Amino acid sequence: MQIIANGLVTGATVALLALAFQLVYLPTKAFHMALAAVYAAVPLLTWQLHLLGCSWLLSAIIGVVAGVLFSIAIDIFNHMRLARRRAGYVAHLLSSLGIYIATVQVIVIIWGNESKALWETHGLFRMPGALLPMSHLLSGLAAIATLILFFVWLRFSNIGLTFRALADNAKEVALRGYNVNTLRLVAFGISGFLGGIAALLEAQQIGFYPYSGLDALVIAITAAIIGGRTSLLGPVIAGFLIGLVRAEVVWITSPQWQDGITFLLLIAFLFARPQGLIARRGRVEAEA
């Protein structure tokens, strides 16, 4: 029971970040590697604002809003321009990775590369067969609640329906008169929001440092691949699966084996089920 509880808490933040990445990849086919920069910047800004006298709640809200704006700016000044020039996947990947590297270097120059911590949540939550720190429990519940709210929005709102159509066939959405560029900004904005929430929840549990964004994003991309590159739900399911596997590895062996086993799991899926857990074959015109 303890392994399951730990795995679900870990998997919730992995699922949240995997969904943030997939939200951009599905409609734009851009590798949003700069999401790692958002992940690194949001907790730092929250921490800095609190030092300046803001409450933790206000600091977190401003931090997440800044993450949303940063993610949107990355699309406007990088990915959208590359898309107009019909740049390939590699150009999107390298330019986005460059934004991450530049952002992290600025963070290190100004604030240093030491680990930092956010607010502390004391206490333990006891359940049959398991014991969780209150900070872990609250983080897991907040991540799950965020995921539920997103899928409710996606399923029942008009813009959510349009966004699902954009992920399925952007050309057809444009032909029907929708502003695809605006929908792109929505995708990047929501991605920044989910990535910022995931960063705060993880930082609240174990702290944060400037280079934590890329480590977390690589695991999230692994979840997106395992879950299925044509699905939004698949990466979420895969995120929880990876969380359970990593918790099992820590329990049986050592935390040092977490990443190695995670990528072995990815390799196994690439051989056994390369389309991912949830695969949906698009229409012929969508694949053209």
Backbone as numpy.savetxt, mean C-alpha at the origin, in Angstrom:
# Nx Ny Nz CAx CAy CAz Cx Cy Cz
-3.38 -20.17 17.94 -4.21 -18.96 17.94 -3.35 -17.70 17.94
-2.23 -17.77 18.67 -1.33 -16.62 18.72 -0.76 -16.31 17.34
-0.40 -17.36 16.60 0.15 -17.17 15.26 -0.89 -16.52 14.34
-2.12 -16.98 14.44 -3.19 -16.44 13.59 -3.43 -14.97 13.92
-3.46 -14.64 15.22 -3.68 -13.25 15.62 -2.55 -12.35 15.12
-1.31 -12.79 15.31 -0.17 -12.00 14.83 -0.19 -11.86 13.31
-0.53 -12.96 12.62 -0.56 -12.94 11.17 -1.63 -12.02 10.61
-2.79 -12.00 11.23 -3.86 -11.13 10.76 -3.51 -9.66 10.94
-2.87 -9.33 12.05 -2.46 -7.94 12.28 -1.41 -7.52 11.26
-0.41 -8.38 11.06 0.63 -8.08 10.07 0.04 -8.03 8.67
-0.81 -8.99 8.36 -1.39 -9.07 7.02 -2.29 -7.90 6.69
-2.93 -7.30 7.70 -3.84 -6.19 7.45 -3.10 -4.99 6.86
-1.92 -4.68 7.39 -1.16 -3.55 6.86 -0.54 -3.90 5.50
-0.11 -5.15 5.33 0.39 -5.59 4.02 -0.72 -5.47 2.97
-1.92 -5.93 3.33 -3.06 -5.87 2.41 -3.40 -4.43 2.04
-3.33 -3.54 3.02 -3.65 -2.13 2.77 -2.66 -1.51 1.78
-1.39 -1.78 1.97 -0.37 -1.23 1.06 -0.43 -1.90 -0.31
-0.71 -3.20 -0.35 -0.85 -3.90 -1.63 -2.02 -3.33 -2.43
-3.12 -3.04 -1.75 -4.27 -2.43 -2.42 -3.91 -1.05 -2.94
-3.15 -0.28 -2.15 -2.72 1.05 -2.58 -1.91 0.98 -3.87
-1.02 0.00 -3.96 -0.22 -0.17 -5.17 -1.08 -0.60 -6.34
-1.96 -1.57 -6.12 -2.79 -2.12 -7.20 -3.77 -1.09 -7.73
-4.20 -0.17 -6.88 -5.14 0.87 -7.30 -4.58 1.72 -8.43
-3.28 1.93 -8.42 -2.64 2.70 -9.48 -2.28 1.80 -10.65
-1.80 0.61 -10.37 -1.33 -0.26 -11.45 -2.46 -0.69 -12.38
-3.61 -1.04 -11.83 -4.70 -1.56 -12.67 -5.16 -0.55 -13.73
-5.51 0.69 -13.36 -6.00 1.61 -14.40 -4.92 2.28 -15.23
-3.69 2.39 -14.73 -2.66 3.15 -15.43 -1.50 2.29 -15.93
-1.36 1.08 -15.39 -0.23 0.18 -15.68 1.12 0.82 -15.32
1.09 1.75 -14.37 2.31 2.40 -13.90 2.74 1.77 -12.58
4.02 1.46 -12.47 4.57 0.95 -11.22 4.80 2.14 -10.28
3.92 2.28 -9.31 3.96 3.43 -8.39 4.98 3.17 -7.28
6.26 3.05 -7.68 7.30 2.80 -6.70 7.48 3.98 -5.75
7.12 5.19 -6.20 7.21 6.36 -5.34 6.23 6.29 -4.18
5.32 5.32 -4.20 4.46 5.10 -3.04 5.30 4.82 -1.80
6.48 4.25 -2.00 7.40 4.02 -0.88 7.85 5.34 -0.27
7.96 6.40 -1.10 8.30 7.72 -0.58 7.16 8.28 0.27
5.93 8.08 -0.19 4.76 8.49 0.60 4.76 7.75 1.93
5.04 6.46 1.87 5.07 5.61 3.07 6.12 6.12 4.06
7.26 6.58 3.55 8.32 7.07 4.43 8.03 8.46 4.96
7.37 9.30 4.15 7.20 10.70 4.52 6.06 10.94 5.50
4.96 10.19 5.38 3.78 10.46 6.20 4.06 10.31 7.71
4.66 9.22 8.18 4.95 9.13 9.62 5.93 10.22 10.08
6.90 10.55 9.24 7.87 11.57 9.60 7.20 12.94 9.76
6.34 13.29 8.83 5.63 14.56 8.93 4.73 14.58 10.16
4.06 13.47 10.43 3.22 13.37 11.62 4.05 13.57 12.89
5.19 12.93 12.96 6.11 13.05 14.10 6.60 14.48 14.27
6.96 15.13 13.15 7.48 16.50 13.20 6.40 17.48 13.65
5.19 17.33 13.14 4.10 18.22 13.54 3.78 18.10 15.02
3.87 16.86 15.54 3.64 16.69 16.97 4.73 17.39 17.79
5.95 17.33 17.33 7.03 18.05 18.02 6.79 19.55 18.02
6.12 20.05 16.99 5.83 21.49 16.90 4.62 21.90 17.72
3.96 20.94 18.35 2.87 21.27 19.26 1.49 20.81 18.84
1.35 20.19 17.68 0.04 19.69 17.26 -0.29 18.40 18.02
-1.57 18.12 18.17 -1.97 16.86 18.77 -1.65 15.72 17.81
-1.59 14.50 18.36 -1.30 13.35 17.50 -2.38 13.20 16.43
-3.64 13.41 16.80 -4.72 13.24 15.82 -4.60 14.24 14.68
-4.41 15.52 15.02 -4.28 16.54 13.99 -3.03 16.29 13.14
-1.94 15.89 13.79 -0.70 15.60 13.06 -0.91 14.47 12.07
-1.61 13.41 12.49 -1.86 12.27 11.61 -2.74 12.66 10.44
-3.77 13.47 10.68 -4.66 13.90 9.60 -3.89 14.72 8.57
-3.10 15.68 9.05 -2.31 16.50 8.13 -1.30 15.64 7.38
-0.70 14.68 8.08 0.27 13.80 7.44 -0.35 12.98 6.31
-1.53 12.44 6.55 -2.20 11.63 5.51 -2.63 12.50 4.35
-3.17 13.69 4.64 -3.56 14.61 3.56 -2.34 14.98 2.71
-1.22 15.23 3.37 0.02 15.53 2.63 0.44 14.35 1.76
0.25 13.13 2.28 0.56 11.94 1.49 -0.32 11.83 0.25
-1.59 12.18 0.39 -2.51 12.18 -0.75 -2.05 13.18 -1.81
-1.73 14.41 -1.37 -1.30 15.45 -2.30 0.03 15.08 -2.96
0.93 14.48 -2.20 2.22 14.06 -2.74 2.02 13.01 -3.82
1.15 12.05 -3.55 0.89 10.99 -4.52 0.27 11.55 -5.80
-0.65 12.49 -5.66 -1.26 13.13 -6.83 -0.22 13.91 -7.62
0.65 14.62 -6.91 1.71 15.38 -7.58 2.65 14.47 -8.36
2.90 13.28 -7.84 3.76 12.32 -8.54 3.14 11.95 -9.89
1.82 11.81 -9.92 1.17 11.50 -11.20 1.24 12.70 -12.15
0.92 13.88 -11.63 0.86 15.07 -12.49 2.21 15.37 -13.12
3.26 15.32 -12.31 4.57 15.76 -12.79 5.44 14.63 -13.32
4.99 13.38 -13.17 5.81 12.27 -13.65 5.02 11.31 -14.55
4.14 10.53 -13.95 3.50 9.45 -14.70 2.58 9.96 -15.81
1.84 11.03 -15.54 0.92 11.53 -16.55 1.68 12.06 -17.77
2.80 12.73 -17.51 3.62 13.23 -18.63 4.23 12.08 -19.42
4.69 11.06 -18.71 5.24 9.90 -19.40 4.17 9.20 -20.23
2.94 9.14 -19.70 1.85 8.49 -20.43 1.53 9.24 -21.72
1.58 10.57 -21.67 1.32 11.36 -22.88 2.36 11.07 -23.96
3.58 10.78 -23.53 4.66 10.49 -24.49 4.73 9.00 -24.83
3.74 8.24 -24.33 3.67 6.80 -24.57 4.95 6.08 -24.12
5.45 6.49 -22.97 6.64 5.86 -22.41 6.31 4.44 -21.97
7.31 3.57 -21.97 7.11 2.18 -21.59 7.09 1.98 -20.09
6.83 0.72 -19.67 6.76 0.39 -18.25 8.07 0.71 -17.53
9.18 0.47 -18.21 10.48 0.66 -17.57 10.69 2.13 -17.22
10.25 3.04 -18.09 10.40 4.47 -17.81 9.60 4.87 -16.59
8.37 4.35 -16.47 7.55 4.63 -15.29 8.22 4.07 -14.04
8.72 2.87 -14.14 9.35 2.21 -12.98 10.57 2.99 -12.51
11.48 3.32 -13.43 12.73 3.97 -13.05 12.51 5.39 -12.56
11.62 6.12 -13.21 11.37 7.50 -12.77 10.71 7.53 -11.39
9.78 6.61 -11.17 9.12 6.54 -9.87 10.10 6.11 -8.77
10.97 5.17 -9.10 12.00 4.76 -8.15 12.96 5.91 -7.86
13.25 6.72 -8.88 14.10 7.88 -8.68 13.48 8.89 -7.73
12.16 9.08 -7.82 11.47 9.98 -6.90 11.59 9.47 -5.47
11.46 8.15 -5.31 11.61 7.58 -3.97 13.02 7.83 -3.43
14.03 7.57 -4.24 15.42 7.73 -3.78 15.69 9.19 -3.42
15.25 10.12 -4.27 15.48 11.53 -4.00 14.77 11.97 -2.71
13.54 11.50 -2.52 12.78 11.86 -1.31 13.47 11.35 -0.07
13.91 10.11 -0.09 14.57 9.53 1.07 15.88 10.26 1.38
16.62 10.65 0.35 17.87 11.37 0.58 17.62 12.72 1.24
16.56 13.41 0.81 16.20 14.67 1.45 15.83 14.45 2.92
15.06 13.39 3.18 14.67 13.07 4.55 15.90 12.80 5.41
16.83 12.02 4.88 18.03 11.68 5.65 18.88 12.92 5.91
19.01 13.80 4.92 19.82 15.01 5.10 19.23 15.91 6.18
17.91 16.04 6.21 17.26 16.97 7.14 17.05 16.35 8.52
16.56 15.12 8.54 16.16 14.51 9.81 17.06 13.36 10.27
18.01 12.94 9.45 18.86 11.82 9.83 18.19 10.49 9.51
18.92 9.41 9.72 18.38 8.08 9.40 18.10 7.24 10.64
17.97 7.88 11.79 17.66 7.14 13.01 16.19 6.72 13.03
15.92 5.62 13.70 14.54 5.17 13.88 13.81 6.10 14.83
12.53 6.28 14.58 11.70 7.15 15.42 10.41 6.42 15.76
9.69 6.95 16.72 8.45 6.30 17.17 7.32 7.32 17.23
6.11 6.86 17.01 4.93 7.71 17.14 4.35 7.53 18.54
3.06 7.78 18.66 2.43 7.70 19.97 2.46 6.29 20.53
2.43 6.20 21.84 2.44 4.89 22.50 1.04 4.52 22.96
0.70 3.27 22.76 -0.57 2.73 23.25 -0.26 1.58 24.19
-0.61 1.77 25.45 -0.25 0.78 26.46 -1.37 -0.24 26.64
-1.03 -1.35 27.26 -2.01 -2.36 27.58 -1.92 -3.59 26.69
-2.56 -4.65 27.15 -2.59 -5.91 26.42 -4.02 -6.36 26.26
-4.29 -7.03 25.16 -5.62 -7.59 24.92 -5.51 -9.10 24.98
-6.27 -9.69 25.87 -6.22 -11.14 26.05 -7.41 -11.79 25.38
-7.13 -12.86 24.67 -8.18 -13.68 24.07 -7.78 -15.14 24.26
-8.70 -16.06 24.09 -8.35 -17.47 24.29 -7.21 -17.90 23.39
-6.09 -18.24 23.99 -4.94 -18.74 23.24 -4.06 -17.69 22.63
-4.32 -16.41 22.90 -3.52 -15.36 22.27 -3.46 -14.13 23.17
-2.39 -13.38 22.99 -2.17 -12.15 23.74 -1.59 -11.12 22.79
-2.27 -9.98 22.61 -1.82 -8.96 21.67 -1.61 -7.63 22.39
-0.50 -6.93 22.08 -0.38 -5.55 22.56 -1.53 -4.72 22.01
-2.04 -3.80 22.79 -3.17 -2.99 22.36 -2.85 -2.20 21.09
-1.59 -1.78 20.94 -1.21 -1.05 19.72 -1.38 -1.91 18.48
-1.01 -3.19 18.57 -1.17 -4.10 17.43 -2.64 -4.35 17.13
-3.43 -4.54 18.17 -4.86 -4.81 17.97 -5.54 -3.62 17.30
-5.29 -2.41 17.81 -5.93 -1.23 17.24 -5.48 -0.99 15.81
-4.21 -1.25 15.53 -3.71 -1.07 14.16 -4.38 -2.05 13.21
-4.48 -3.31 13.63 -5.13 -4.31 12.79 -6.58 -3.98 12.52
-7.30 -3.56 13.57 -8.72 -3.22 13.40 -8.89 -2.00 12.50
-8.00 -1.01 12.67 -8.09 0.19 11.83 -7.82 -0.15 10.37
-6.84 -1.02 10.11 -6.54 -1.41 8.73 -7.72 -2.17 8.12
-8.30 -3.10 8.86 -9.44 -3.87 8.35 -10.63 -2.95 8.09
-10.89 -2.00 9.01 -11.99 -1.06 8.83 -11.78 -0.21 7.57
-10.53 0.21 7.33 -10.22 1.00 6.13 -10.47 0.19 4.86
-10.07 -1.08 4.88 -10.31 -1.95 3.72 -11.80 -2.12 3.46
-12.57 -2.34 4.50 -14.02 -2.51 4.35 -14.66 -1.25 3.76
-14.28 -0.09 4.30 -14.84 1.17 3.81 -14.49 1.40 2.34
-13.28 1.04 1.96 -12.91 1.21 0.56 -13.77 0.36 -0.36
-13.95 -0.92 -0.03 -14.71 -1.80 -0.92 -16.20 -1.45 -0.91
-16.70 -0.91 0.19 -18.08 -0.41 0.20 -18.20 0.77 -0.76
-17.23 1.69 -0.69 -17.21 2.83 -1.62 -17.11 2.35 -3.06
-16.24 1.40 -3.31 -16.02 0.89 -4.67 -17.27 0.24 -5.22
-18.02 -0.43 -4.36 -19.18 -1.21 -4.81 -20.43 -0.35 -4.97
-20.62 0.64 -4.10 -21.93 1.30 -4.06 -21.92 2.75 -4.53
-20.76 3.37 -4.73 -20.76 4.78 -5.17 -20.63 4.84 -6.69
-21.13 5.93 -7.26 -21.05 6.11 -8.71 -19.60 6.22 -9.18
-18.80 7.00 -8.46 -17.40 7.16 -8.86 -16.64 5.84 -8.68
-17.05 5.04 -7.68 -16.44 3.73 -7.52 -16.73 2.82 -8.70
-17.95 2.89 -9.21 -18.32 2.10 -10.38 -17.52 2.55 -11.61
-17.39 3.87 -11.76 -16.60 4.40 -12.88 -15.14 3.99 -12.75
-14.65 4.00 -11.54 -13.26 3.61 -11.32 -13.04 2.14 -11.67
-14.00 1.28 -11.34 -13.89 -0.13 -11.70 -13.87 -0.28 -13.22
-14.67 0.53 -13.90 -14.66 0.48 -15.37 -13.32 0.95 -15.92
-12.73 1.96 -15.29 -11.42 2.45 -15.72 -10.37 1.37 -15.58
-10.41 0.63 -14.48 -9.45 -0.46 -14.28 -9.64 -1.57 -15.30
-10.88 -1.73 -15.79 -11.16 -2.79 -16.76 -10.77 -2.37 -18.17
-11.11 -1.15 -18.58 -10.82 -0.71 -19.95 -10.83 0.82 -19.98
-9.64 1.42 -19.83 -9.53 2.88 -19.77 -9.95 3.53 -21.09
-9.66 2.88 -22.23 -10.01 3.46 -23.53 -11.52 3.59 -23.69
-12.24 2.56 -23.28 -13.70 2.62 -23.41 -14.29 3.69 -22.51
-13.73 3.84 -21.29 -14.20 4.88 -20.38 -14.00 6.26 -21.00
-12.84 6.46 -21.65 -12.57 7.75 -22.30 -13.54 7.99 -23.45
-13.85 6.94 -24.23 -14.77 7.09 -25.35 -16.18 7.42 -24.90
-16.52 7.03 -23.69 -17.86 7.32 -23.15 -17.94 8.73 -22.55
-16.86 9.49 -22.65 -16.91 10.89 -22.25 -16.40 11.20 -20.86
-15.89 10.22 -20.16 -15.37 10.47 -18.82 -13.96 11.05 -18.91
-13.64 11.88 -17.94 -12.32 12.49 -17.88 -11.35 11.50 -17.24
-10.58 10.81 -18.07 -9.68 9.77 -17.58 -8.58 10.37 -16.70
-8.12 11.57 -17.05 -7.06 12.19 -16.25 -7.53 12.46 -14.82
-8.77 12.89 -14.68 -9.31 13.12 -13.33 -9.40 11.81 -12.56
-9.84 10.75 -13.24 -9.93 9.45 -12.58 -8.54 8.93 -12.20
-7.54 9.23 -13.03 -6.17 8.87 -12.66 -5.76 9.54 -11.36
-6.10 10.82 -11.24 -5.74 11.56 -10.02 -6.47 10.99 -8.81
-7.71 10.55 -9.02 -8.45 9.88 -7.94 -7.71 8.62 -7.51
-7.24 7.84 -8.49 -6.52 6.60 -8.19 -5.25 6.89 -7.39
-4.47 7.86 -7.83 -3.24 8.20 -7.12 -3.54 8.79 -5.75
-4.61 9.58 -5.65 -4.96 10.16 -4.36 -5.37 9.11 -3.35
-6.23 8.18 -3.77 -6.65 7.11 -2.86 -5.47 6.22 -2.51
-4.59 5.99 -3.48 -3.38 5.20 -3.22 -2.53 5.87 -2.14
-2.35 7.19 -2.25 -1.61 7.91 -1.23 -2.29 7.86 0.13
-3.62 7.92 0.13 -4.37 7.84 1.39 -4.18 6.48 2.06
-4.37 5.40 1.29 -4.21 4.06 1.86 -2.77 3.79 2.27
-1.81 4.26 1.44 -0.41 4.08 1.79 -0.03 4.85 3.04
-0.56 6.06 3.19 -0.30 6.84 4.40 -0.88 6.21 5.64
-2.10 5.69 5.53 -2.72 4.99 6.67 -1.89 3.77 7.05
-1.50 2.98 6.05 -0.68 1.79 6.32 0.63 2.17 7.01
1.26 3.26 6.55 2.52 3.70 7.14 2.35 4.10 8.60
1.28 4.84 8.90 1.04 5.27 10.28 0.76 4.08 11.19
-0.03 3.13 10.70 -0.37 1.98 11.52 0.85 1.12 11.80
1.70 0.93 10.79 2.92 0.15 11.00 3.90 0.89 11.89
4.02 2.21 11.70 4.94 3.01 12.53 4.48 3.04 13.98
3.16 3.03 14.17 2.65 3.03 15.53 2.96 1.74 16.26
3.12 0.65 15.51 3.44 -0.63 16.13 4.93 -0.79 16.41
5.77 -0.50 15.41 7.19 -0.84 15.52 8.12 0.35 15.27
7.58 1.57 15.07 8.42 2.70 14.75 8.68 2.79 13.25
9.51 3.75 12.84 9.77 3.94 11.42 11.15 4.55 11.23
11.67 4.40 10.02 12.94 5.01 9.63 12.87 5.33 8.14
13.74 6.17 7.60 13.57 6.65 6.22 13.49 5.57 5.17
14.18 4.45 5.37 14.25 3.43 4.33 13.17 2.36 4.46
12.25 2.54 5.39 11.24 1.50 5.63 10.24 1.39 4.48
10.09 2.45 3.70 9.07 2.45 2.65 9.30 1.41 1.58
10.53 1.29 1.09 10.81 0.34 0.01 10.68 -1.09 0.49
11.14 -1.37 1.71 11.00 -2.72 2.26 9.53 -3.13 2.31
8.70 -2.22 2.82 7.27 -2.53 2.93 6.62 -2.66 1.56
7.01 -1.79 0.62 6.37 -1.82 -0.70 6.72 -3.08 -1.47
7.94 -3.56 -1.33 8.32 -4.80 -2.02 7.44 -5.97 -1.56
7.18 -6.04 -0.26 6.28 -7.09 0.25 4.87 -6.88 -0.28
4.44 -5.62 -0.35 3.10 -5.33 -0.87 2.97 -5.70 -2.35
4.01 -5.42 -3.14 3.99 -5.80 -4.56 3.95 -7.32 -4.70
4.66 -8.00 -3.82 4.60 -9.47 -3.81 3.16 -9.94 -3.59
2.48 -9.29 -2.66 1.07 -9.63 -2.40 0.21 -9.33 -3.62
0.49 -8.22 -4.32 -0.28 -7.87 -5.51 -0.10 -8.91 -6.61
1.12 -9.42 -6.77 1.38 -10.43 -7.80 0.71 -11.75 -7.43
0.85 -12.15 -6.17 0.23 -13.41 -5.73 -1.28 -13.31 -5.81
-1.83 -12.16 -5.46 -3.28 -12.00 -5.45 -3.90 -11.97 -6.84
-3.14 -11.50 -7.82 -3.68 -11.42 -9.18 -3.57 -10.01 -9.72
-2.97 -9.86 -10.88 -2.70 -8.54 -11.43 -3.92 -7.90 -12.08
-5.07 -8.58 -12.08 -6.28 -8.01 -12.66 -7.37 -7.82 -11.61
-7.01 -7.88 -10.34 -8.00 -7.87 -9.27 -7.60 -6.87 -8.19
-8.59 -6.27 -7.56 -8.35 -5.44 -6.38 -8.51 -6.25 -5.10
-9.37 -7.25 -5.12 -9.57 -8.07 -3.93 -8.43 -9.06 -3.73
-7.87 -9.58 -4.82 -6.81 -10.57 -4.73 -5.62 -10.13 -3.89
-5.07 -8.93 -4.11 -3.94 -8.49 -3.29 -4.26 -8.39 -1.80
-5.51 -8.08 -1.49 -5.90 -8.02 -0.08 -5.86 -9.40 0.54
-6.43 -10.38 -0.16 -6.39 -11.76 0.33 -4.95 -12.24 0.46
-4.14 -11.95 -0.56 -2.74 -12.35 -0.53 -1.97 -11.66 0.58
-2.34 -10.41 0.88 -1.70 -9.70 1.98 -1.90 -10.40 3.31
-3.12 -10.86 3.55 -3.38 -11.60 4.79 -2.66 -12.95 4.78
-2.61 -13.58 3.61 -1.89 -14.85 3.50 -0.41 -14.66 3.83
0.20 -13.62 3.28 1.60 -13.35 3.56 1.80 -13.03 5.03
0.88 -12.29 5.62 0.97 -11.99 7.05 0.97 -13.25 7.89
0.10 -14.19 7.56 0.04 -15.45 8.31 1.32 -16.26 8.12
1.83 -16.29 6.88 3.06 -17.04 6.62 4.24 -16.42 7.38
4.33 -15.11 7.36 5.45 -14.45 8.05 5.36 -14.64 9.56
4.14 -14.62 10.10 3.97 -14.87 11.53 4.37 -16.30 11.89
4.03 -17.25 11.02 4.41 -18.64 11.24 5.93 -18.80 11.20
6.57 -18.11 10.27 8.03 -18.20 10.17 8.70 -17.64 11.41
8.22 -16.50 11.90 8.79 -15.91 13.12 8.61 -16.84 14.30
7.44 -17.47 14.38 7.13 -18.34 15.51 8.01 -19.59 15.51
8.23 -20.16 14.33 8.95 -21.43 14.23 10.46 -21.23 14.15
10.89 -20.23 13.37 12.34 -20.08 13.15 12.83 -18.75 13.71
12.97 -17.75 12.82 13.53 -16.46 13.22 13.00 -15.38 12.29
12.91 -14.12 12.77 12.47 -13.03 11.88 13.36 -12.85 10.66
14.60 -13.29 10.73 15.51 -13.14 9.60 15.06 -13.94 8.37
14.22 -14.95 8.59 13.77 -15.80 7.49 12.48 -15.29 6.83
11.90 -14.23 7.36 10.60 -13.77 6.86 10.63 -13.44 5.37
11.58 -12.60 4.98 11.63 -12.16 3.58 11.95 -13.32 2.64
12.88 -14.17 3.04 13.24 -15.30 2.20 12.07 -16.23 1.94
11.32 -16.56 2.97 10.15 -17.44 2.81 9.06 -16.74 2.00
8.92 -15.43 2.19 7.92 -14.68 1.42 8.20 -14.78 -0.07
9.46 -14.62 -0.47 9.78 -14.68 -1.89 9.77 -16.11 -2.43
10.02 -17.08 -1.56 9.83 -18.47 -1.99 8.36 -18.73 -2.28
7.49 -18.15 -1.46 6.05 -18.27 -1.71 5.69 -17.64 -3.05
6.28 -16.48 -3.35 6.04 -15.82 -4.64 6.49 -16.71 -5.79
7.67 -17.29 -5.68 8.18 -18.16 -6.74 7.26 -19.36 -6.94
6.78 -19.93 -5.83 5.86 -21.06 -5.93 4.59 -20.69 -6.69
4.05 -19.50 -6.41 2.84 -19.06 -7.11 3.13 -18.78 -8.58
4.29 -18.21 -8.89 4.62 -17.92 -10.28 4.71 -19.21 -11.11
5.13 -20.30 -10.47 5.20 -21.57 -11.17 3.83 -22.27 -11.21
3.15 -22.29 -10.06 1.92 -23.07 -9.96 0.70 -22.32 -10.44
0.62 -21.03 -10.18 -0.55 -20.23 -10.56 -0.09 -18.81 -10.92
0.52 -18.63 -12.07 1.09 -17.33 -12.43 0.06 -16.22 -12.55
-1.20 -16.58 -12.80 -2.24 -15.55 -12.92 -2.69 -15.01 -11.57
-2.24 -15.64 -10.47 -2.60 -15.18 -9.14 -3.81 -15.88 -8.56
-4.13 -15.55 -7.33 -5.25 -16.18 -6.63 -6.57 -15.89 -7.33
-6.77 -14.63 -7.72 -8.00 -14.24 -8.40 -7.63 -13.71 -9.77
-8.03 -14.45 -10.79 -7.70 -14.06 -12.16 -9.00 -13.84 -12.91
-9.02 -12.75 -13.66 -10.20 -12.43 -14.46 -9.75 -12.13 -15.87
-10.23 -12.90 -16.80 -9.86 -12.66 -18.21 -10.67 -11.51 -18.76
-9.97 -10.50 -19.25 -10.66 -9.35 -19.81 -11.26 -9.64 -21.17
-12.13 -8.73 -21.61 -12.70 -8.85 -22.94 -11.62 -8.60 -23.98
-11.85 -9.07 -25.19 -10.86 -8.95 -26.25 -10.51 -7.50 -26.50
-11.53 -6.61 -26.53 -11.25 -5.21 -26.79 -10.49 -4.56 -25.64
-10.64 -5.11 -24.43 -9.92 -4.55 -23.29 -8.48 -4.93 -23.33
-8.17 -6.06 -23.98 -6.79 -6.54 -24.02 -6.04 -6.00 -25.23
-6.77 -5.39 -26.16 -6.14 -4.89 -27.38 -5.27 -3.68 -27.13
